Amino acid sequence: MDDHTLAAALVSDAARLAADMRRDGAQAERKTSAADLVTAADRAAEELVRRQLLEHRPGDGVLGEEGARSEAIDGRRWTVDPIDGTFNYVAGLPAWCSAVSLEVDGELRVGAVRRPTADETWVASDGVTTRDGERVPPVPDVALAATSVATFLNSSHLRAAEAGPMAVLLAAAATVRISGSGSCDMVDVAAGRIGLWVQTDCADWDWLPGRALVEGAGGVATVVRAHGHDWHLAGAPTAVRQAAELLGA
């Protein structure tokens, strides 16, 4: 399999396993907060991806949200988010997915996201984003004031120092969407359904798969340093530029 096909297979298999385990009931454990959960399905899906990579790409490195770690011997590294949106997954909400990305010598080459509820598989490779094998149209360029902005917030964000700048940014948009899954949100950005996605201090597995999809659909993805945090922005070029300006970056 080439990397595009492998990435699609990894997220499809991980999401299928997670969905099967969800039907049997999902018991969650708390990680860092009441909103940050992990289940046996997270761990099983990540282990499935790890084993498949060991079989098909034994020299590649792996960085998984649930602890999978191996060093690359050829400059290739996969990130794995077996279930992005675990709180939603446990609660029976639709916004969850499985996501992977591949970097080669530090350059993002592939991103893939499988959304079981929407029955969509998104893959970006060679700078092109596809949905279920079909190339997607370019992301429309829109101003921040004319579009929606998606983000992730929990109670700790509302108490933190970034709450003020985030409020200013969100208030500049036409409307706000909070799904609870960053990779699902960035799929919607790549689809032209949402104009901007913003989140602070993202882990690679929360950022790289969606970033690849947005860039492959003609959008912009960037990280700016402002107010003591790294602000991850992805979306329409004009909306991203205006958001960065509001942050003073």
PDB file of C-alpha atoms in Angstrom:
ATOM      1  CA  MET A   1       0.000   0.000   0.000  1.00  0.00           C
ATOM      2  CA  ASP A   2       1.110   3.550  -0.635  1.00  0.00           C
ATOM      3  CA  ASP A   3       0.912   6.015   2.265  1.00  0.00           C
ATOM      4  CA  HIS A   4      -2.440   7.451   1.146  1.00  0.00           C
ATOM      5  CA  THR A   5      -4.083   4.028   1.051  1.00  0.00           C
ATOM      6  CA  LEU A   6      -2.453   2.948   4.298  1.00  0.00           C
ATOM      7  CA  ALA A   7      -3.621   6.079   6.135  1.00  0.00           C
ATOM      8  CA  ALA A   8      -7.194   5.515   4.957  1.00  0.00           C
ATOM      9  CA  ALA A   9      -7.041   1.894   6.099  1.00  0.00           C
ATOM     10  CA  LEU A  10      -5.625   2.825   9.508  1.00  0.00           C
ATOM     11  CA  VAL A  11      -8.365   5.301  10.389  1.00  0.00           C
ATOM     12  CA  SER A  12     -11.105   3.114   8.923  1.00  0.00           C
ATOM     13  CA  ASP A  13     -10.017   0.077  10.924  1.00  0.00           C
ATOM     14  CA  ALA A  14      -9.533   2.086  14.123  1.00  0.00           C
ATOM     15  CA  ALA A  15     -12.950   3.735  13.831  1.00  0.00           C
ATOM     16  CA  ARG A  16     -14.642   0.415  13.030  1.00  0.00           C
ATOM     17  CA  LEU A  17     -13.141  -1.212  16.118  1.00  0.00           C
ATOM     18  CA  ALA A  18     -14.135   1.747  18.286  1.00  0.00           C
ATOM     19  CA  ALA A  19     -17.699   1.722  16.943  1.00  0.00           C
ATOM     20  CA  ASP A  20     -17.995  -2.014  17.590  1.00  0.00           C
ATOM     21  CA  MET A  21     -16.755  -1.574  21.160  1.00  0.00           C
ATOM     22  CA  ARG A  22     -19.124   1.357  21.683  1.00  0.00           C
ATOM     23  CA  ARG A  23     -22.105  -0.868  20.961  1.00  0.00           C
ATOM     24  CA  ASP A  24     -20.956  -3.134  23.772  1.00  0.00           C
ATOM     25  CA  GLY A  25     -20.789  -0.187  26.173  1.00  0.00           C
ATOM     26  CA  ALA A  26     -17.982   2.321  26.808  1.00  0.00           C
ATOM     27  CA  GLN A  27     -16.559   2.594  30.309  1.00  0.00           C
ATOM     28  CA  ALA A  28     -14.449   5.731  30.661  1.00  0.00           C
ATOM     29  CA  GLU A  29     -11.625   6.743  32.951  1.00  0.00           C
ATOM     30  CA  ARG A  30     -10.677  10.307  33.774  1.00  0.00           C
ATOM     31  CA  LYS A  31      -7.255  11.513  32.612  1.00  0.00           C
ATOM     32  CA  THR A  32      -6.482  15.186  33.313  1.00  0.00           C
ATOM     33  CA  SER A  33     -10.038  16.480  33.881  1.00  0.00           C
ATOM     34  CA  ALA A  34     -13.695  15.485  33.814  1.00  0.00           C
ATOM     35  CA  ALA A  35     -13.741  16.418  30.125  1.00  0.00           C
ATOM     36  CA  ASP A  36     -10.557  14.457  29.270  1.00  0.00           C
ATOM     37  CA  LEU A  37     -11.497  10.794  29.175  1.00  0.00           C
ATOM     38  CA  VAL A  38      -9.987   7.531  27.952  1.00  0.00           C
ATOM     39  CA  THR A  39     -11.677   4.191  27.283  1.00  0.00           C
ATOM     40  CA  ALA A  40     -10.588   0.665  26.486  1.00  0.00           C
ATOM     41  CA  ALA A  41     -11.585   1.446  22.900  1.00  0.00           C
ATOM     42  CA  ASP A  42      -9.044   4.304  22.718  1.00  0.00           C
ATOM     43  CA  ARG A  43      -6.295   1.942  23.781  1.00  0.00           C
ATOM     44  CA  ALA A  44      -7.449  -0.963  21.602  1.00  0.00           C
ATOM     45  CA  ALA A  45      -7.791   1.209  18.490  1.00  0.00           C
ATOM     46  CA  GLU A  46      -4.355   2.724  19.023  1.00  0.00           C
ATOM     47  CA  GLU A  47      -2.827  -0.727  19.504  1.00  0.00           C
ATOM     48  CA  LEU A  48      -4.482  -1.864  16.273  1.00  0.00           C
ATOM     49  CA  VAL A  49      -2.917   1.036  14.381  1.00  0.00           C
ATOM     50  CA  ARG A  50       0.462   0.414  16.013  1.00  0.00           C
ATOM     51  CA  ARG A  51       0.430  -3.250  14.956  1.00  0.00           C
ATOM     52  CA  GLN A  52      -0.567  -2.387  11.385  1.00  0.00           C
ATOM     53  CA  LEU A  53       2.238   0.161  11.130  1.00  0.00           C
ATOM     54  CA  LEU A  54       4.701  -2.382  12.503  1.00  0.00           C
ATOM     55  CA  GLU A  55       3.588  -4.760   9.765  1.00  0.00           C
ATOM     56  CA  HIS A  56       3.481  -2.337   6.833  1.00  0.00           C
ATOM     57  CA  ARG A  57       6.022   0.358   7.853  1.00  0.00           C
ATOM     58  CA  PRO A  58       8.370  -1.265  10.400  1.00  0.00           C
ATOM     59  CA  GLY A  59      10.934   1.529  10.152  1.00  0.00           C
ATOM     60  CA  ASP A  60       8.466   4.346  10.856  1.00  0.00           C
ATOM     61  CA  GLY A  61       8.143   6.145  14.169  1.00  0.00           C
ATOM     62  CA  VAL A  62       4.835   6.382  16.023  1.00  0.00           C
ATOM     63  CA  LEU A  63       3.448   8.970  18.444  1.00  0.00           C
ATOM     64  CA  GLY A  64       0.045   8.026  19.856  1.00  0.00           C
ATOM     65  CA  GLU A  65      -2.195   9.929  22.227  1.00  0.00           C
ATOM     66  CA  GLU A  66      -2.616   6.894  24.466  1.00  0.00           C
ATOM     67  CA  GLY A  67       1.070   6.183  24.831  1.00  0.00           C
ATOM     68  CA  ALA A  68       2.287   4.411  21.696  1.00  0.00           C
ATOM     69  CA  ARG A  69       5.893   5.469  21.110  1.00  0.00           C
ATOM     70  CA  SER A  70       8.609   4.301  18.745  1.00  0.00           C
ATOM     71  CA  GLU A  71      11.508   6.145  17.184  1.00  0.00           C
ATOM     72  CA  ALA A  72      11.818   6.510  13.430  1.00  0.00           C
ATOM     73  CA  ILE A  73      14.868   5.065  11.728  1.00  0.00           C
ATOM     74  CA  ASP A  74      14.136   6.650   8.354  1.00  0.00           C
ATOM     75  CA  GLY A  75      12.754  10.123   9.186  1.00  0.00           C
ATOM     76  CA  ARG A  76       9.112   9.032   8.976  1.00  0.00           C
ATOM     77  CA  ARG A  77       6.744   9.565  11.919  1.00  0.00           C
ATOM     78  CA  TRP A  78       3.043   8.807  12.301  1.00  0.00           C
ATOM     79  CA  THR A  79       0.798  10.486  14.848  1.00  0.00           C
ATOM     80  CA  VAL A  80      -2.259   8.570  16.003  1.00  0.00           C
ATOM     81  CA  ASP A  81      -5.447   9.783  17.669  1.00  0.00           C
ATOM     82  CA  PRO A  82      -7.499   6.596  17.947  1.00  0.00           C
ATOM     83  CA  ILE A  83     -10.634   8.400  19.140  1.00  0.00           C
ATOM     84  CA  ASP A  84     -10.729  12.185  18.920  1.00  0.00           C
ATOM     85  CA  GLY A  85     -13.753  13.355  20.874  1.00  0.00           C
ATOM     86  CA  THR A  86     -13.771  10.609  23.510  1.00  0.00           C
ATOM     87  CA  PHE A  87     -16.240  12.505  25.713  1.00  0.00           C
ATOM     88  CA  ASN A  88     -18.660  12.559  22.770  1.00  0.00           C
ATOM     89  CA  TYR A  89     -17.949   8.901  22.019  1.00  0.00           C
ATOM     90  CA  VAL A  90     -18.814   7.906  25.584  1.00  0.00           C
ATOM     91  CA  ALA A  91     -21.896  10.131  25.705  1.00  0.00           C
ATOM     92  CA  GLY A  92     -23.272   8.859  22.397  1.00  0.00           C
ATOM     93  CA  LEU A  93     -22.767  12.167  20.588  1.00  0.00           C
ATOM     94  CA  PRO A  94     -21.878  12.028  16.874  1.00  0.00           C
ATOM     95  CA  ALA A  95     -18.745  14.221  16.768  1.00  0.00           C
ATOM     96  CA  TRP A  96     -15.908  11.729  17.157  1.00  0.00           C
ATOM     97  CA  CYS A  97     -13.399  10.273  14.730  1.00  0.00           C
ATOM     98  CA  SER A  98     -10.138   8.411  14.273  1.00  0.00           C
ATOM     99  CA  ALA A  99      -7.186  10.369  12.883  1.00  0.00           C
ATOM    100  CA  VAL A 100      -3.585   9.838  11.775  1.00  0.00           C
ATOM    101  CA  SER A 101      -0.864  11.868  10.109  1.00  0.00           C
ATOM    102  CA  LEU A 102       2.536  11.168   8.567  1.00  0.00           C
ATOM    103  CA  GLU A 103       5.577  13.439   8.596  1.00  0.00           C
ATOM    104  CA  VAL A 104       8.686  12.736   6.526  1.00  0.00           C
ATOM    105  CA  ASP A 105      11.837  14.527   7.710  1.00  0.00           C
ATOM    106  CA  GLY A 106       9.610  16.962   9.591  1.00  0.00           C
ATOM    107  CA  GLU A 107       7.402  17.757   6.594  1.00  0.00           C
ATOM    108  CA  LEU A 108       3.700  16.943   6.835  1.00  0.00           C
ATOM    109  CA  ARG A 109       2.868  14.564   3.993  1.00  0.00           C
ATOM    110  CA  VAL A 110      -0.369  12.755   4.867  1.00  0.00           C
ATOM    111  CA  GLY A 111      -3.408  13.263   7.077  1.00  0.00           C
ATOM    112  CA  ALA A 112      -6.482  11.060   7.387  1.00  0.00           C
ATOM    113  CA  VAL A 113      -9.714  11.225   9.380  1.00  0.00           C
ATOM    114  CA  ARG A 114     -12.565   8.727   9.538  1.00  0.00           C
ATOM    115  CA  ARG A 115     -15.942   9.998  10.842  1.00  0.00           C
ATOM    116  CA  PRO A 116     -18.120   6.921  11.409  1.00  0.00           C
ATOM    117  CA  THR A 117     -21.359   8.777  12.134  1.00  0.00           C
ATOM    118  CA  ALA A 118     -21.097  10.817   8.933  1.00  0.00           C
ATOM    119  CA  ASP A 119     -19.680   7.785   7.061  1.00  0.00           C
ATOM    120  CA  GLU A 120     -16.861   9.920   5.611  1.00  0.00           C
ATOM    121  CA  THR A 121     -13.192   9.111   5.100  1.00  0.00           C
ATOM    122  CA  TRP A 122     -10.951  12.102   4.455  1.00  0.00           C
ATOM    123  CA  VAL A 123      -7.358  11.783   3.284  1.00  0.00           C
ATOM    124  CA  ALA A 124      -4.808  14.429   2.297  1.00  0.00           C
ATOM    125  CA  SER A 125      -1.609  13.450   0.494  1.00  0.00           C
ATOM    126  CA  ASP A 126       0.656  15.208  -1.996  1.00  0.00           C
ATOM    127  CA  GLY A 127      -1.156  18.452  -1.166  1.00  0.00           C
ATOM    128  CA  VAL A 128      -4.583  17.178  -2.278  1.00  0.00           C
ATOM    129  CA  THR A 129      -7.558  16.407  -0.020  1.00  0.00           C
ATOM    130  CA  THR A 130     -10.131  13.775  -0.902  1.00  0.00           C
ATOM    131  CA  ARG A 131     -13.418  12.689   0.640  1.00  0.00           C
ATOM    132  CA  ASP A 132     -14.260   9.042   0.015  1.00  0.00           C
ATOM    133  CA  GLY A 133     -11.770   9.055  -2.853  1.00  0.00           C
ATOM    134  CA  GLU A 134     -13.061  12.201  -4.576  1.00  0.00           C
ATOM    135  CA  ARG A 135     -11.058  15.428  -4.616  1.00  0.00           C
ATOM    136  CA  VAL A 136     -12.815  18.164  -2.662  1.00  0.00           C
ATOM    137  CA  PRO A 137     -13.368  21.668  -4.082  1.00  0.00           C
ATOM    138  CA  PRO A 138     -11.230  24.550  -2.805  1.00  0.00           C
ATOM    139  CA  VAL A 139     -12.105  26.094   0.535  1.00  0.00           C
ATOM    140  CA  PRO A 140     -14.020  29.335  -0.131  1.00  0.00           C
ATOM    141  CA  ASP A 141     -12.175  32.437   1.035  1.00  0.00           C
ATOM    142  CA  VAL A 142     -14.359  34.299   3.518  1.00  0.00           C
ATOM    143  CA  ALA A 143     -13.916  37.045   6.078  1.00  0.00           C
ATOM    144  CA  LEU A 144     -14.117  36.181   9.762  1.00  0.00           C
ATOM    145  CA  ALA A 145     -17.205  38.359  10.260  1.00  0.00           C
ATOM    146  CA  ALA A 146     -19.072  36.415   7.580  1.00  0.00           C
ATOM    147  CA  THR A 147     -18.362  32.880   8.745  1.00  0.00           C
ATOM    148  CA  SER A 148     -18.453  30.511  11.701  1.00  0.00           C
ATOM    149  CA  VAL A 149     -15.507  29.761  13.954  1.00  0.00           C
ATOM    150  CA  ALA A 150     -15.076  26.412  15.699  1.00  0.00           C
ATOM    151  CA  THR A 151     -13.058  25.843  18.848  1.00  0.00           C
ATOM    152  CA  PHE A 152     -12.776  23.632  21.911  1.00  0.00           C
ATOM    153  CA  LEU A 153     -13.545  25.044  25.326  1.00  0.00           C
ATOM    154  CA  ASN A 154     -13.991  23.516  28.737  1.00  0.00           C
ATOM    155  CA  SER A 155     -14.255  25.107  32.164  1.00  0.00           C
ATOM    156  CA  SER A 156     -10.478  25.382  32.571  1.00  0.00           C
ATOM    157  CA  HIS A 157     -10.202  27.444  29.369  1.00  0.00           C
ATOM    158  CA  LEU A 158     -12.819  29.871  30.651  1.00  0.00           C
ATOM    159  CA  ARG A 159     -10.745  30.496  33.785  1.00  0.00           C
ATOM    160  CA  ALA A 160      -7.384  30.700  32.032  1.00  0.00           C
ATOM    161  CA  ALA A 161      -5.441  33.659  30.700  1.00  0.00           C
ATOM    162  CA  GLU A 162      -6.415  32.935  27.093  1.00  0.00           C
ATOM    163  CA  ALA A 163     -10.130  33.440  27.856  1.00  0.00           C
ATOM    164  CA  GLY A 164      -9.991  37.188  27.118  1.00  0.00           C
ATOM    165  CA  PRO A 165      -8.228  36.994  23.732  1.00  0.00           C
ATOM    166  CA  MET A 166     -10.345  33.987  22.761  1.00  0.00           C
ATOM    167  CA  ALA A 167     -13.531  35.904  23.563  1.00  0.00           C
ATOM    168  CA  VAL A 168     -12.410  38.783  21.346  1.00  0.00           C
ATOM    169  CA  LEU A 169     -11.649  36.414  18.488  1.00  0.00           C
ATOM    170  CA  LEU A 170     -14.929  34.512  18.794  1.00  0.00           C
ATOM    171  CA  ALA A 171     -16.928  37.719  19.015  1.00  0.00           C
ATOM    172  CA  ALA A 172     -15.508  38.831  15.661  1.00  0.00           C
ATOM    173  CA  ALA A 173     -17.070  35.842  13.861  1.00  0.00           C
ATOM    174  CA  ALA A 174     -20.613  35.493  12.614  1.00  0.00           C
ATOM    175  CA  THR A 175     -21.259  32.546  14.936  1.00  0.00           C
ATOM    176  CA  VAL A 176     -19.437  29.957  17.051  1.00  0.00           C
ATOM    177  CA  ARG A 177     -19.495  26.148  16.933  1.00  0.00           C
ATOM    178  CA  ILE A 178     -18.112  23.793  19.609  1.00  0.00           C
ATOM    179  CA  SER A 179     -18.339  20.116  18.679  1.00  0.00           C
ATOM    180  CA  GLY A 180     -15.814  18.626  21.092  1.00  0.00           C
ATOM    181  CA  SER A 181     -13.595  17.134  18.373  1.00  0.00           C
ATOM    182  CA  GLY A 182     -10.903  19.237  16.743  1.00  0.00           C
ATOM    183  CA  SER A 183     -10.266  16.825  13.883  1.00  0.00           C
ATOM    184  CA  CYS A 184     -13.994  16.674  13.108  1.00  0.00           C
ATOM    185  CA  ASP A 185     -14.053  20.471  13.083  1.00  0.00           C
ATOM    186  CA  MET A 186     -11.131  20.643  10.672  1.00  0.00           C
ATOM    187  CA  VAL A 187     -12.866  18.179   8.374  1.00  0.00           C
ATOM    188  CA  ASP A 188     -15.723  20.672   8.291  1.00  0.00           C
ATOM    189  CA  VAL A 189     -13.247  23.452   7.530  1.00  0.00           C
ATOM    190  CA  ALA A 190     -11.828  21.434   4.635  1.00  0.00           C
ATOM    191  CA  ALA A 191     -15.393  20.848   3.425  1.00  0.00           C
ATOM    192  CA  GLY A 192     -16.158  24.582   3.467  1.00  0.00           C
ATOM    193  CA  ARG A 193     -18.765  24.144   6.205  1.00  0.00           C
ATOM    194  CA  ILE A 194     -16.818  26.170   8.788  1.00  0.00           C
ATOM    195  CA  GLY A 195     -14.600  29.146   8.006  1.00  0.00           C
ATOM    196  CA  LEU A 196     -12.080  29.039  10.875  1.00  0.00           C
ATOM    197  CA  TRP A 197     -10.879  26.665  13.561  1.00  0.00           C
ATOM    198  CA  VAL A 198      -8.868  27.853  16.547  1.00  0.00           C
ATOM    199  CA  GLN A 199      -7.396  26.119  19.569  1.00  0.00           C
ATOM    200  CA  THR A 200      -4.485  26.819  21.890  1.00  0.00           C
ATOM    201  CA  ASP A 201      -1.505  24.586  22.620  1.00  0.00           C
ATOM    202  CA  CYS A 202      -2.472  21.543  20.540  1.00  0.00           C
ATOM    203  CA  ALA A 203      -0.746  18.205  20.688  1.00  0.00           C
ATOM    204  CA  ASP A 204       0.500  16.946  17.318  1.00  0.00           C
ATOM    205  CA  TRP A 205      -2.208  14.271  17.087  1.00  0.00           C
ATOM    206  CA  ASP A 206      -4.895  16.965  17.530  1.00  0.00           C
ATOM    207  CA  TRP A 207      -3.355  19.272  14.931  1.00  0.00           C
ATOM    208  CA  LEU A 208      -1.516  17.509  12.131  1.00  0.00           C
ATOM    209  CA  PRO A 209      -4.250  15.286  10.608  1.00  0.00           C
ATOM    210  CA  GLY A 210      -6.699  18.175  10.289  1.00  0.00           C
ATOM    211  CA  ARG A 211      -4.035  20.611   9.204  1.00  0.00           C
ATOM    212  CA  ALA A 212      -3.160  18.340   6.264  1.00  0.00           C
ATOM    213  CA  LEU A 213      -6.821  18.199   5.218  1.00  0.00           C
ATOM    214  CA  VAL A 214      -7.291  21.972   5.380  1.00  0.00           C
ATOM    215  CA  GLU A 215      -4.099  22.737   3.471  1.00  0.00           C
ATOM    216  CA  GLY A 216      -4.885  20.092   0.858  1.00  0.00           C
ATOM    217  CA  ALA A 217      -8.242  21.787   0.277  1.00  0.00           C
ATOM    218  CA  GLY A 218      -6.616  25.165  -0.352  1.00  0.00           C
ATOM    219  CA  GLY A 219      -7.032  26.562   3.149  1.00  0.00           C
ATOM    220  CA  VAL A 220      -4.384  27.985   5.460  1.00  0.00           C
ATOM    221  CA  ALA A 221      -3.082  26.421   8.677  1.00  0.00           C
ATOM    222  CA  THR A 222      -0.632  28.197  10.952  1.00  0.00           C
ATOM    223  CA  VAL A 223       0.518  28.500  14.550  1.00  0.00           C
ATOM    224  CA  VAL A 224       1.026  31.950  16.056  1.00  0.00           C
ATOM    225  CA  ARG A 225       2.503  32.802  19.445  1.00  0.00           C
ATOM    226  CA  ALA A 226       0.410  35.302  21.413  1.00  0.00           C
ATOM    227  CA  HIS A 227      -0.588  35.942  25.040  1.00  0.00           C
ATOM    228  CA  GLY A 228       1.691  33.198  26.303  1.00  0.00           C
ATOM    229  CA  HIS A 229       0.172  30.457  24.154  1.00  0.00           C
ATOM    230  CA  ASP A 230       0.527  28.829  20.761  1.00  0.00           C
ATOM    231  CA  TRP A 231      -2.683  29.553  18.829  1.00  0.00           C
ATOM    232  CA  HIS A 232      -3.454  26.969  16.145  1.00  0.00           C
ATOM    233  CA  LEU A 233      -5.479  28.493  13.307  1.00  0.00           C
ATOM    234  CA  ALA A 234      -6.882  26.708  10.252  1.00  0.00           C
ATOM    235  CA  GLY A 235      -9.373  27.897   7.683  1.00  0.00           C
ATOM    236  CA  ALA A 236     -10.091  30.349   4.908  1.00  0.00           C
ATOM    237  CA  PRO A 237      -7.041  32.532   4.161  1.00  0.00           C
ATOM    238  CA  THR A 238      -8.773  35.823   4.993  1.00  0.00           C
ATOM    239  CA  ALA A 239     -10.346  34.517   8.194  1.00  0.00           C
ATOM    240  CA  VAL A 240      -7.008  33.109   9.388  1.00  0.00           C
ATOM    241  CA  ARG A 241      -5.219  36.372   8.650  1.00  0.00           C
ATOM    242  CA  GLN A 242      -7.840  38.411  10.478  1.00  0.00           C
ATOM    243  CA  ALA A 243      -7.775  36.075  13.473  1.00  0.00           C
ATOM    244  CA  ALA A 244      -3.995  36.376  13.723  1.00  0.00           C
ATOM    245  CA  GLU A 245      -4.297  40.161  13.590  1.00  0.00           C
ATOM    246  CA  LEU A 246      -6.869  40.135  16.421  1.00  0.00           C
ATOM    247  CA  LEU A 247      -4.444  38.100  18.519  1.00  0.00           C
ATOM    248  CA  GLY A 248      -1.760  40.694  17.856  1.00  0.00           C
ATOM    249  CA  ALA A 249       0.463  38.175  16.099  1.00  0.00           C
TER     250      ALA A 249
END
